[in-house]
């Protein structure tokens, strides 16, 4: 297996002031290209440290080293100087191949050195420049230089089920997975991505084996699957609305506009999204949205009845085919009463024929609750549009 | 100066599947405690690699090494085995001090080894466990073991000015900064944080020197400064509204609810925030929000007049003292016309006495435009509440 290392250069990375997103990006790309990344090293802008890191990688015998950072024009940019020193001193001129890598988005070109069987590449630290150069120049070059195994990956995106429960359901299937297929769970804000990865000699074989496993697992979890790879829930829901010729309006209390702006993130959403009302207090729920005073007094703002009336009212007011709503206790303060602790949220759905609401019990973190309510609202809509009923 | 290194252990970090947030967290904490972090190394769960990384840190003569990951109960957790091998083999029992660090949030305890003048600490990879152990046990211990310089840092948060322009204004001031004070710019979504850092022998001296520079720089940039340290714009605006006994409603078109959910992120916002209307199409602007048909026909949806009427209407409809509005071309598609290219946005303000709108020219990225519009709306409000006029 071809081995690779990443060296990220920059004092700001060592102070902890910024996240090392470059390292993550490059390691993902190298892994998908079929390399095995065995080390990521972050060092300061110092010639001695850069040379030591390059020597370490050489000693470990990796085929590819990619560095980022320190290529700019200012006095603290020392990568080029370190490369010149490192490659000239211990090697003869004949086995040193040095070439520049064009940078169409910035001023600092990259460096590519091939020495013996090791390729060492320096890229700038500015993410957009680094990413463009990696995609357009570096990866094609590496693929031409090394005989790489085929990497195949498939991601199944789920929502509405927690990681533990998903793992419990999948145990029998996981146990029969062949050892050359790896499964990873990646939970994030109410969603859990399942990634299946394999490396085999041919692309067809790898794809066939992974797809076979996907077909086996789908029946176990189908109600929770909203997409594949980089699919976003808001795009999936948008496509469903558009293909079914339906329009949407949203009334939000505790989510405060979060669900609405998720929908609006999708280009072309004006075809199905009319807008919404953020009714953050009871007077607005009554006066602007049109929830009856009686409902609010009798059942309270955080109730099934209020959520249903909010969804119905926003639908009528906006002349949309579907209305959604949220009302709950975002926290982090004390619970309003025993029935509604912090994190208790009702989400509502209404169309011409049906109107119902569902209770969620979320977390004690305000920001998480706002976002989770937004995603749960979109998932309520997805399930209805896909004909899935609880 | 006391030197430190961080070693993060875990295959998942090398595949690029997750960001190395632990490294960033620990480097921030060590830097603030007065250490200088000189290397961060990410390696797989392999005994040989762990030992090699520990040896490298030893060779570089650092005072403190902190590792994370690989302490769990499963077969791929090898940090403990690597530590046992590394510390027993080359050293005699007498100069080896090995102790466990309690983990109140999980099952895997940490390890602390003091050998010669180097302290090596292993912490679990689960962020909450690692952070709690670092704060409660590790940092107090390190402070007791080493004579650390005082680190002092002050961050000034600005909005409404781009990094280049800020740098141009600050050049004369930057030139007179003493060499032991470092300045860093950190731009993010319309805001730019300026951080001043120094290390001096006493806390009083460090603080005095930084504050002196802050007082010098503030007059140059005061209209753009919305806060300090971790202040959030939505909190600053919320506090201003509350102290001035004012209430708010927001009408959003192109920002789609983003500004509203920013306001709602602040606990206690119900004291001043009534809610808003997302009017994502012209019919809704007219029928629900009450913008006149004539304004929309004569000037178009993306115009000064429509933005002003939206702000005024949402204010009246919600009986709030202040109304805000946004309307623009979020993109990424083609421009509607020459007057309004992609990224052209009008933001409006209305209260009992005044009503005006301001034009922004943002980017061609839809998501950035939605978010930047939200922050610009909040900044428009901040400037008005602080009595700053363009």
XYZ file of C-alpha atoms in Angstrom:
780
model
C 0.000 0.000 0.000
C 1.262 3.467 -0.886
C 1.957 5.582 2.183
C 1.610 9.346 2.574
C 2.274 12.039 5.155
C 0.972 15.560 5.569
C 2.985 18.403 7.095
C 1.086 21.599 7.922
C 3.287 24.607 8.555
C 2.184 27.689 10.474
C 2.495 29.250 13.913
C -1.244 30.047 14.005
C -2.030 26.304 13.912
C 0.102 25.718 17.007
C -1.530 28.530 19.001
C -4.865 26.769 18.439
C -6.393 29.881 16.981
C -7.612 28.143 13.833
C -8.679 24.585 13.067
C -6.414 22.549 10.828
C -8.952 22.077 8.058
C -6.247 21.721 5.424
C -4.935 18.535 7.026
C -8.428 17.052 7.120
C -9.097 17.973 3.499
C -5.827 16.539 2.199
C -6.098 13.342 4.233
C -9.625 12.753 2.896
C -8.454 13.287 -0.678
C -5.359 11.106 -0.328
C -7.355 8.339 1.358
C -9.945 8.388 -1.414
C -7.187 8.290 -4.011
C -5.990 5.032 -2.430
C -3.101 6.213 -0.237
C -2.761 5.391 3.432
C -1.959 8.546 5.416
C 0.260 7.457 8.312
C 1.155 10.786 9.912
C 0.054 14.410 10.041
C 2.567 16.812 11.566
C 2.005 20.462 12.422
C 5.113 22.601 12.909
C 6.043 26.279 13.159
C 7.375 28.476 10.326
C 11.007 27.571 11.039
C 13.539 26.180 8.572
C 15.035 23.724 11.063
C 11.640 22.280 12.005
C 10.557 21.948 8.384
C 13.760 20.073 7.501
C 13.372 17.806 10.527
C 9.795 16.969 9.551
C 10.807 16.204 5.954
C 13.645 13.987 7.204
C 11.264 12.120 9.502
C 8.898 11.403 6.617
C 11.840 10.241 4.469
C 12.983 7.926 7.267
C 9.525 6.383 7.500
C 9.779 5.629 3.778
C 6.514 7.174 2.632
C 5.872 7.585 -1.086
C 4.217 11.004 -0.867
C 4.657 14.018 1.424
C 2.379 17.041 1.071
C 3.078 20.239 2.980
C 0.858 23.301 3.265
C 1.648 26.814 4.386
C 4.666 29.076 4.484
C 4.845 29.759 0.735
C 3.698 33.398 0.805
C 5.742 36.537 0.219
C 6.229 37.722 3.808
C 9.207 37.222 6.064
C 7.586 34.426 8.077
C 7.125 32.236 4.984
C 10.080 29.835 5.001
C 8.919 26.650 3.310
C 10.641 27.407 0.009
C 13.935 28.166 1.733
C 13.662 24.978 3.779
C 12.959 22.891 0.644
C 15.970 24.378 -1.161
C 18.216 23.575 1.752
C 16.778 20.110 2.403
C 16.858 18.908 -1.193
C 20.176 20.406 -2.296
C 22.352 19.544 0.595
C 22.049 15.773 0.963
C 21.362 14.982 -2.700
C 23.179 15.346 -5.972
C 21.661 17.521 -8.688
C 20.992 14.561 -10.980
C 18.340 12.834 -8.904
C 16.585 16.027 -7.947
C 13.540 16.960 -9.999
C 12.101 20.299 -8.948
C 9.127 21.886 -10.619
C 6.688 24.662 -9.841
C 2.936 24.084 -9.530
C 0.870 26.942 -10.924
C -1.503 28.754 -8.579
C -4.379 30.324 -10.517
C -6.067 31.740 -7.428
C -3.091 33.337 -5.689
C 0.465 34.510 -6.025
C 2.474 31.727 -4.366
C 3.231 28.769 -6.677
C 3.580 25.272 -5.236
C 6.649 23.040 -5.399
C 6.935 19.450 -6.604
C 10.135 17.449 -5.961
C 10.662 13.875 -7.025
C 13.693 12.296 -5.429
C 14.393 8.571 -5.483
C 10.917 7.109 -5.100
C 9.471 9.860 -2.964
C 7.339 12.759 -4.206
C 7.326 15.840 -1.977
C 4.854 18.600 -2.712
C 4.490 22.032 -1.125
C 1.129 23.793 -1.411
C 0.028 27.183 -0.054
C -1.952 27.374 3.208
C -4.897 29.372 1.817
C -7.596 26.670 1.624
C -9.130 27.645 -1.735
C -5.709 27.795 -3.438
C -4.520 24.557 -1.855
C -7.742 22.708 -2.763
C -7.729 23.872 -6.360
C -4.073 22.935 -6.877
C -4.539 19.557 -5.179
C -7.551 18.670 -7.341
C -6.314 19.980 -10.657
C -2.620 19.264 -10.584
C -1.444 17.156 -7.669
C -3.945 14.276 -7.568
C -3.804 13.618 -11.348
C 0.014 13.662 -11.132
C 0.100 11.231 -8.196
C -2.323 8.881 -9.932
C 0.002 8.874 -12.960
C 3.069 8.147 -10.807
C 1.772 5.396 -8.534
C -0.161 2.216 -9.101
C -2.976 2.860 -6.621
C -5.625 0.424 -5.418
C -9.220 1.334 -6.108
C -10.938 2.988 -3.224
C -14.724 2.822 -3.165
C -16.955 4.490 -0.634
C -20.685 4.819 -0.188
C -22.460 6.926 2.409
C -26.051 6.377 3.531
C -27.598 9.430 5.238
C -30.122 8.772 8.005
C -32.245 10.963 10.252
C -34.698 10.371 13.071
C -32.788 7.585 14.804
C -29.956 7.865 17.340
C -26.585 6.197 16.764
C -27.050 3.591 19.543
C -30.415 2.446 18.218
C -29.072 2.317 14.658
C -26.100 0.230 15.844
C -28.469 -2.145 17.653
C -30.587 -2.663 14.521
C -27.509 -3.152 12.343
C -25.626 -5.621 14.567
C -26.570 -8.821 12.656
C -25.752 -7.169 9.327
C -22.483 -5.741 10.671
C -21.395 -9.188 11.853
C -21.629 -10.648 8.351
C -19.705 -7.791 6.670
C -16.551 -9.092 4.936
C -13.346 -7.958 6.658
C -12.265 -5.823 3.687
C -15.345 -3.607 4.078
C -15.178 -0.996 6.820
C -18.253 0.589 8.360
C -18.183 3.988 10.096
C -20.912 5.906 11.914
C -20.788 9.696 11.740
C -23.471 11.375 13.872
C -24.209 15.093 13.458
C -27.212 17.170 14.614
C -29.969 14.571 14.474
C -28.502 12.819 11.446
C -26.217 9.781 11.345
C -24.174 9.025 8.238
C -23.131 5.413 7.622
C -20.057 5.057 5.428
C -18.980 1.805 3.831
C -15.426 1.748 2.496
C -13.374 -0.816 0.661
C -10.182 -1.064 -1.355
C -10.013 -3.697 -4.045
C -7.950 -4.114 -7.193
C -10.696 -3.216 -9.652
C -13.300 -0.466 -9.428
C -16.084 -2.778 -10.655
C -15.399 -5.361 -7.979
C -15.242 -2.762 -5.193
C -18.466 -1.103 -6.310
C -20.275 -4.438 -6.704
C -19.352 -5.600 -3.189
C -20.375 -2.330 -1.535
C -23.663 -2.089 -3.438
C -24.498 -5.651 -2.404
C -24.134 -4.667 1.253
C -26.155 -1.485 0.744
C -29.018 -3.510 -0.715
C -28.868 -5.832 2.300
C -28.955 -3.037 4.867
C -31.579 -0.741 3.305
C -34.641 -2.840 4.249
C -33.582 -2.629 7.935
C -33.460 1.179 8.044
C -35.376 2.453 5.022
C -37.709 4.851 6.858
C -34.689 6.716 8.242
C -32.730 7.020 4.981
C -33.082 10.468 3.432
C -30.219 10.321 0.944
C -26.722 9.254 -0.081
C -23.241 10.802 -0.189
C -23.447 14.592 0.323
C -27.233 14.861 0.030
C -28.700 17.545 2.242
C -32.068 17.117 3.921
C -33.226 20.557 2.734
C -32.425 19.615 -0.872
C -34.185 16.258 -0.593
C -37.275 17.937 0.834
C -37.111 20.677 -1.823
C -36.965 18.105 -4.632
C -39.913 16.195 -3.166
C -42.013 19.372 -2.906
C -41.143 20.382 -6.444
C -41.821 16.980 -8.019
C -45.147 16.717 -6.181
C -46.110 20.309 -7.135
C -46.588 21.332 -3.531
C -45.858 24.616 -1.806
C -44.727 25.286 1.749
C -45.061 27.846 4.540
C -43.574 27.551 8.057
C -44.644 28.995 11.415
C -41.801 28.897 13.914
C -41.693 29.657 17.604
C -38.784 27.932 19.370
C -36.770 27.339 16.169
C -36.957 31.077 15.469
C -36.490 30.959 11.683
C -33.908 28.179 11.583
C -36.076 25.778 9.534
C -36.944 28.577 7.143
C -33.353 29.546 6.413
C -32.462 25.862 5.859
C -35.125 25.695 3.129
C -33.891 28.998 1.652
C -30.305 27.683 1.396
C -31.388 25.642 -1.645
C -31.140 27.561 -4.956
C -34.469 27.689 -6.762
C -36.537 27.272 -3.567
C -38.830 30.106 -4.682
C -40.586 27.475 -6.841
C -42.088 25.859 -3.719
C -41.336 28.010 -0.679
C -43.579 31.006 0.030
C -42.185 32.029 3.406
C -43.168 31.925 7.041
C -43.910 33.630 10.303
C -41.654 33.629 13.339
C -44.134 33.967 16.192
C -41.841 34.283 19.156
C -44.461 35.385 21.640
C -48.065 34.508 22.331
C -49.492 37.835 21.201
C -47.871 37.341 17.769
C -49.149 33.741 17.601
C -52.620 35.198 18.121
C -52.585 38.546 16.323
C -50.310 37.865 13.351
C -50.558 34.113 12.886
C -54.187 33.724 13.949
C -53.982 31.014 16.642
C -57.136 31.337 18.769
C -56.875 32.861 22.226
C -58.858 29.937 23.564
C -56.305 27.363 22.359
C -53.423 29.296 23.894
C -55.237 29.741 27.226
C -56.613 26.240 27.452
C -53.618 24.199 26.274
C -50.692 26.615 26.488
C -48.219 27.673 23.792
C -46.255 24.417 24.022
C -48.990 21.947 23.177
C -50.221 19.663 20.456
C -53.225 21.901 19.836
C -51.159 25.086 19.426
C -48.662 23.364 17.100
C -51.516 22.055 14.939
C -53.253 25.423 14.780
C -49.968 27.186 13.932
C -49.342 24.809 11.006
C -52.914 25.183 9.760
C -52.934 28.985 10.111
C -49.632 29.595 8.315
C -50.779 27.323 5.493
C -54.027 29.284 5.054
C -52.465 32.725 5.458
C -49.750 32.011 2.876
C -52.084 30.004 0.567
C -49.568 27.144 0.602
C -50.448 23.476 0.175
C -48.453 22.494 3.298
C -47.883 24.271 6.615
C -45.300 23.308 9.241
C -44.877 24.606 12.791
C -42.674 24.446 15.882
C -43.303 25.455 19.487
C -41.251 24.401 22.507
C -38.891 25.174 25.360
C -35.476 25.950 23.847
C -33.828 26.494 27.240
C -31.345 26.622 28.841
C -33.414 28.010 31.751
C -35.809 26.210 34.039
C -38.737 24.132 32.856
C -42.050 25.960 32.570
C -43.916 23.060 34.167
C -43.716 19.313 34.666
C -45.368 18.503 31.352
C -42.851 20.573 29.411
C -39.259 20.284 30.623
C -36.448 22.103 28.782
C -36.108 20.551 25.343
C -39.814 19.645 25.031
C -40.929 20.636 21.520
C -44.084 20.102 19.467
C -43.765 20.099 15.690
C -46.880 20.352 13.513
C -47.920 19.454 9.981
C -50.992 20.573 8.034
C -52.239 20.129 4.486
C -55.677 20.246 2.921
C -56.646 16.863 4.369
C -54.579 16.266 7.485
C -53.323 18.100 10.518
C -51.256 16.561 13.304
C -48.375 17.251 15.666
C -45.571 15.211 17.192
C -43.741 15.698 20.472
C -39.945 15.679 20.712
C -37.773 15.616 23.783
C -34.502 17.305 22.814
C -31.490 18.454 24.875
C -30.803 21.165 27.464
C -28.633 23.155 25.030
C -30.446 26.095 23.437
C -28.522 26.212 20.162
C -28.775 22.432 19.663
C -32.508 22.583 20.356
C -33.067 25.347 17.791
C -31.175 23.395 15.137
C -32.573 19.976 16.018
C -36.099 21.394 15.835
C -35.320 22.705 12.343
C -34.059 19.326 11.134
C -36.917 17.448 12.771
C -39.435 19.721 11.037
C -37.863 19.001 7.666
C -37.846 15.283 8.451
C -41.529 15.365 9.421
C -42.189 16.837 5.979
C -39.922 14.302 4.224
C -41.705 11.357 5.816
C -45.103 12.701 4.809
C -43.999 13.426 1.214
C -42.442 9.948 0.939
C -45.561 8.292 2.334
C -43.900 7.061 5.544
C -46.232 7.071 8.539
C -45.250 6.621 12.154
C 10.124 29.365 27.533
C 8.487 26.063 28.353
C 7.846 23.916 25.277
C 5.026 21.461 24.668
C 3.919 18.955 22.049
C 0.598 17.321 21.310
C 0.207 13.813 19.899
C -3.254 12.819 18.696
C -3.723 9.105 18.195
C -6.417 7.561 15.999
C -6.895 6.078 12.539
C -10.081 8.111 11.971
C -8.026 11.332 12.162
C -5.755 10.125 9.371
C -8.628 9.159 7.065
C -9.810 12.768 7.273
C -13.237 11.704 8.410
C -13.256 13.942 11.477
C -11.614 17.275 12.268
C -8.857 17.250 14.863
C -10.657 19.486 17.332
C -8.825 17.982 20.291
C -5.480 19.271 19.009
C -6.895 22.752 18.572
C -8.444 22.735 22.034
C -5.302 21.548 23.793
C -3.014 23.917 21.894
C -5.231 26.857 22.833
C -5.213 25.841 26.491
C -1.470 25.214 26.642
C -0.733 28.498 24.841
C -2.913 30.419 27.274
C -1.220 28.686 30.184
C 2.098 30.081 28.931
C 3.560 27.104 27.055
C 4.810 27.302 23.507
C 3.411 24.381 21.470
C 6.069 23.466 18.896
C 4.568 20.407 17.267
C 1.286 18.560 16.823
C 1.567 15.015 15.495
C -1.274 12.758 14.392
C -0.531 9.062 14.182
C -2.417 5.757 13.880
C -3.318 3.402 16.739
C -0.037 1.479 16.511
C 2.419 0.821 19.320
C 5.481 1.425 17.139
C 4.203 4.765 15.877
C 3.241 5.938 19.367
C 6.699 5.086 20.718
C 8.370 6.828 17.787
C 6.306 9.970 18.354
C 7.121 9.992 22.091
C 10.827 9.541 21.293
C 10.714 12.421 18.820
C 9.213 14.726 21.428
C 11.835 13.620 23.954
C 14.607 14.338 21.446
C 13.249 17.836 20.862
C 13.528 18.402 24.604
C 10.005 19.602 25.296
C 8.811 19.918 28.896
C 5.284 18.627 28.309
C 3.771 16.054 25.953
C 0.017 15.507 25.865
C -1.492 12.646 23.908
C -5.172 11.995 23.198
C -6.928 8.880 22.014
C -6.372 5.158 22.144
C -7.184 4.718 25.853
C -10.508 2.907 25.451
C -11.317 -0.740 26.132
C -11.373 -2.088 22.564
C -8.640 -3.925 20.726
C -7.593 -0.905 18.664
C -6.769 1.134 21.784
C -3.024 0.794 22.251
C -1.814 3.959 23.957
C -1.497 2.368 27.393
C 0.495 -0.559 26.038
C 2.769 1.834 24.135
C 3.341 3.956 27.268
C 4.227 0.878 29.341
C 6.720 -0.245 26.763
C 8.195 3.204 26.139
C 8.656 4.184 29.777
C 9.811 0.879 31.215
C 12.323 -0.156 28.684
C 14.796 2.710 28.505
C 14.411 3.935 32.089
C 15.022 2.553 35.534
C 12.089 2.179 37.894
C 13.380 4.866 40.234
C 12.997 7.863 37.944
C 9.637 6.764 36.635
C 6.573 8.309 38.212
C 3.377 6.882 36.819
C -0.026 7.896 38.022
C -3.588 7.596 36.839
C -5.794 10.618 36.106
C -9.409 10.090 37.083
C -12.059 10.340 34.388
C -15.424 11.317 35.871
C -17.238 11.317 32.542
C -16.021 8.039 31.101
C -14.401 4.731 31.793
C -10.834 5.249 30.538
C -8.523 6.929 33.075
C -5.666 9.127 31.864
C -1.963 8.563 32.511
C 0.614 10.971 33.899
C 4.361 10.144 33.736
C 7.090 12.364 35.052
C 10.529 11.313 33.925
C 13.623 13.481 34.246
C 12.224 16.945 33.499
C 9.526 15.873 31.076
C 5.866 15.359 31.911
C 3.966 13.053 29.534
C 0.212 12.843 29.832
C -2.247 10.574 28.035
C -5.890 11.672 27.838
C -8.882 9.977 26.193
C -9.992 11.058 22.724
C -13.643 11.743 23.635
C -13.686 15.572 23.628
C -15.857 16.107 26.733
C -13.752 13.693 28.840
C -10.462 15.106 27.561
C -11.541 18.713 28.171
C -12.795 18.058 31.668
C -9.615 16.197 32.678
C -7.382 18.850 31.109
C -9.145 21.686 32.927
C -9.599 20.059 36.311
C -6.486 17.971 36.700
C -3.826 18.512 34.056
C -3.553 22.302 33.810
C -3.450 22.861 37.599
C -0.764 20.163 37.848
C 1.343 21.684 35.056
C 1.069 25.137 36.616
C 2.349 23.672 39.891
C 5.285 21.929 38.176
C 6.575 24.685 35.910
C 7.366 28.337 36.391
C 5.257 29.694 33.556
C 5.296 33.218 32.133
C 2.081 35.157 32.229
C 0.162 35.038 29.029
C -2.217 37.906 28.382
C -4.538 38.215 25.443
C -7.192 40.691 24.389
C -9.507 40.349 21.422
C -11.330 43.280 19.786
C -14.324 42.211 17.670
C -15.111 44.316 14.603
C -17.781 44.209 11.903
C -18.569 46.226 8.791
C -14.994 46.610 7.572
C -12.926 44.202 5.473
C -9.553 42.908 6.662
C -7.529 44.823 4.033
C -9.151 48.153 4.912
C -8.698 47.496 8.628
C -5.020 46.675 8.051
C -4.589 49.911 6.062
C -6.108 51.998 8.862
C -4.028 50.234 11.513
C -0.636 50.388 9.762
C 0.776 53.391 11.713
C -0.375 51.892 15.013
C 0.971 48.430 14.107
C 4.386 49.929 13.337
C 4.747 51.335 16.844
C 3.693 48.088 18.614
C 6.495 46.798 20.878
C 8.064 43.583 19.600
C 6.786 41.539 22.565
C 3.172 42.240 21.566
C 1.776 40.140 18.709
C -1.193 41.186 16.612
C -3.356 38.698 14.706
C -6.303 39.274 12.350
C -9.016 36.625 12.292
C -11.708 37.293 9.647
C -14.993 35.333 9.711
C -18.331 36.027 7.982
C -18.274 39.813 7.855
C -16.471 40.154 11.187
C -12.744 40.551 11.837
C -11.305 39.785 15.269
C -8.084 41.517 16.281
C -6.099 39.675 18.931
C -3.251 41.217 20.897
C -1.042 38.765 22.749
C 1.913 39.160 25.070
C 3.901 37.126 27.557
C 5.521 39.017 30.398
C 6.734 38.042 33.835
C 3.869 39.576 35.791
C 0.166 39.577 34.992
C -0.174 43.260 35.923
C 2.568 44.333 33.554
C 1.207 42.249 30.656
C -2.307 43.534 31.166
C -1.147 47.155 31.476
C 0.821 47.028 28.241
C -1.980 45.428 26.233
C -4.631 47.792 27.596
C -2.422 50.763 26.676
C -2.340 49.574 23.062
C -6.084 48.909 23.042
C -6.734 52.489 24.178
C -4.485 53.741 21.374
C -6.186 51.718 18.668
C -9.844 52.177 19.642
C -10.213 55.761 18.376
C -9.101 54.609 14.907
C -11.778 51.911 14.565
C -14.455 52.672 17.174
C -17.482 52.599 14.832
C -16.629 49.045 13.818
C -16.038 47.618 17.297
C -19.027 45.627 18.556
C -17.384 43.801 21.441
C -14.437 42.048 23.068
C -13.260 38.461 23.586
C -16.082 36.001 22.816
C -18.846 38.597 22.493
C -21.442 37.688 19.912
C -23.115 40.334 17.779
C -26.581 38.920 18.530
C -25.914 39.214 22.292
C -24.569 42.762 21.973
C -27.654 43.799 19.992
C -29.934 41.996 22.458
C -28.393 43.819 25.416
C -28.728 47.179 23.646
C -32.406 46.532 22.865
C -33.110 45.453 26.420
C -31.298 48.366 28.108
C -33.034 50.853 25.793
C -36.436 49.178 26.352
C -36.959 48.589 22.657
C -38.626 45.707 20.849
C -37.847 44.194 17.465
C -39.514 42.520 14.494
C -37.785 41.398 11.273
C -39.062 40.974 7.697
C -36.720 38.795 5.676
C -36.664 37.956 2.010
C -33.202 36.898 0.802
C -31.897 36.039 4.303
C -34.866 33.677 4.716
C -35.032 33.663 8.544
C -31.290 33.668 9.216
C -31.285 37.016 11.057
C -34.269 35.908 13.120
C -32.680 32.664 14.307
C -29.484 34.562 15.238
C -31.543 36.805 17.539
C -33.362 33.757 18.967
C -30.061 32.046 19.850
C -29.742 34.419 22.823
C -31.471 33.154 25.995
C -34.053 35.630 27.261
C -34.637 37.204 23.830
C -38.390 37.039 24.391
C -37.960 40.247 26.430
C -37.313 42.237 23.230
C -37.932 40.007 20.206
C -41.519 39.589 18.969
C -40.815 37.657 15.770
C -40.880 38.207 12.049
C -42.126 37.362 8.603
C -40.158 35.517 5.962
C -41.634 36.905 2.740
C -39.901 34.826 0.137
C -42.076 35.826 -2.787
C -43.731 39.021 -3.956
C -47.263 37.873 -3.263
C -46.355 37.253 0.381
C -44.602 40.644 0.585
C -47.875 42.164 -0.522
C -50.593 40.000 1.044
C -49.021 38.991 4.358
C -46.494 41.742 5.016
C -48.483 44.593 3.434
C -45.967 46.116 1.002
C -47.968 48.072 -1.601
C -48.378 46.615 -5.068
C -47.346 49.951 -6.506
C -43.960 49.920 -4.752
C -43.233 46.384 -5.957
C -44.250 47.196 -9.541
C -42.567 50.577 -9.738
C -39.271 49.841 -7.991
C -39.041 46.029 -7.932
C -38.592 43.684 -4.961
C -34.870 44.445 -4.664
C -35.008 48.179 -4.088
C -34.573 50.824 -1.449
C -38.298 51.538 -1.428
C -39.320 47.887 -0.921
C -36.741 47.373 1.849
C -38.017 50.495 3.646
C -41.655 49.478 3.325
C -40.889 45.947 4.543
C -39.167 47.292 7.675
C -42.006 49.735 8.346
C -44.748 47.147 7.757
C -43.267 44.428 9.977
C -42.803 47.008 12.737
C -46.453 48.077 12.553
C -47.873 44.574 12.156
C -45.926 43.231 15.163
C -46.350 46.466 17.220
C -42.593 46.559 17.754
C -40.548 49.715 18.279
C -38.035 48.717 15.564
C -38.456 46.870 12.266
C -35.648 45.459 10.121
C -35.790 44.042 6.603
C -33.740 42.334 3.891
C -34.346 41.864 0.186
C -31.782 40.896 -2.429
C -30.347 38.435 -4.949
C -28.858 35.517 -3.004
C -27.651 33.734 -6.123
C -25.844 31.725 -7.317
C -27.774 32.118 -10.620
C -27.694 34.947 -13.105
C -28.303 38.585 -12.259
C -31.877 39.767 -12.557
C -30.776 42.985 -14.239
C -27.823 45.363 -14.454
C -28.846 47.323 -11.385
C -29.001 44.196 -9.235
C -26.205 41.695 -9.852
C -25.956 38.506 -7.748
C -25.115 39.563 -4.198
C -26.963 42.888 -4.388
C -28.950 43.270 -1.144
C -30.962 46.082 0.424
C -31.326 46.094 4.219
C -33.903 48.345 5.870
C -34.473 49.966 9.262
C -37.615 51.575 10.634
C -38.649 53.022 13.971
C -41.259 55.568 14.999
C -39.203 58.479 13.655
C -36.926 57.161 10.917
C -36.976 54.790 8.001
C -34.059 54.139 5.679
C -32.288 51.399 3.725
C -28.718 50.627 2.779
C -27.365 48.748 -0.225
C -24.783 45.963 0.122
C -22.838 44.216 -2.593
C -22.028 40.740 -1.237
C -20.570 37.623 -2.895
C -21.706 35.126 -5.530
C -22.086 32.338 -2.937
C -25.674 31.769 -1.843
C -24.973 30.495 1.673
C -22.458 33.277 2.391
C -24.946 35.860 1.122
C -27.723 34.559 3.395
C -25.432 34.671 6.437
C -23.728 37.963 5.582
C -27.139 39.598 5.139
C -28.107 38.370 8.616
C -24.972 39.827 10.229
C -25.267 43.093 8.288
C -28.864 43.485 9.483
C -27.782 43.042 13.097
C -24.944 45.502 12.561
C -27.305 48.082 11.045
C -29.339 47.789 14.253
C -26.241 47.969 16.481
C -25.039 51.171 14.836
C -28.444 52.810 15.235
C -28.762 51.761 18.893
C -25.226 52.999 19.628
C -25.881 56.318 17.877
C -23.401 55.735 15.043
C -24.515 57.239 11.754
C -22.993 56.610 8.348
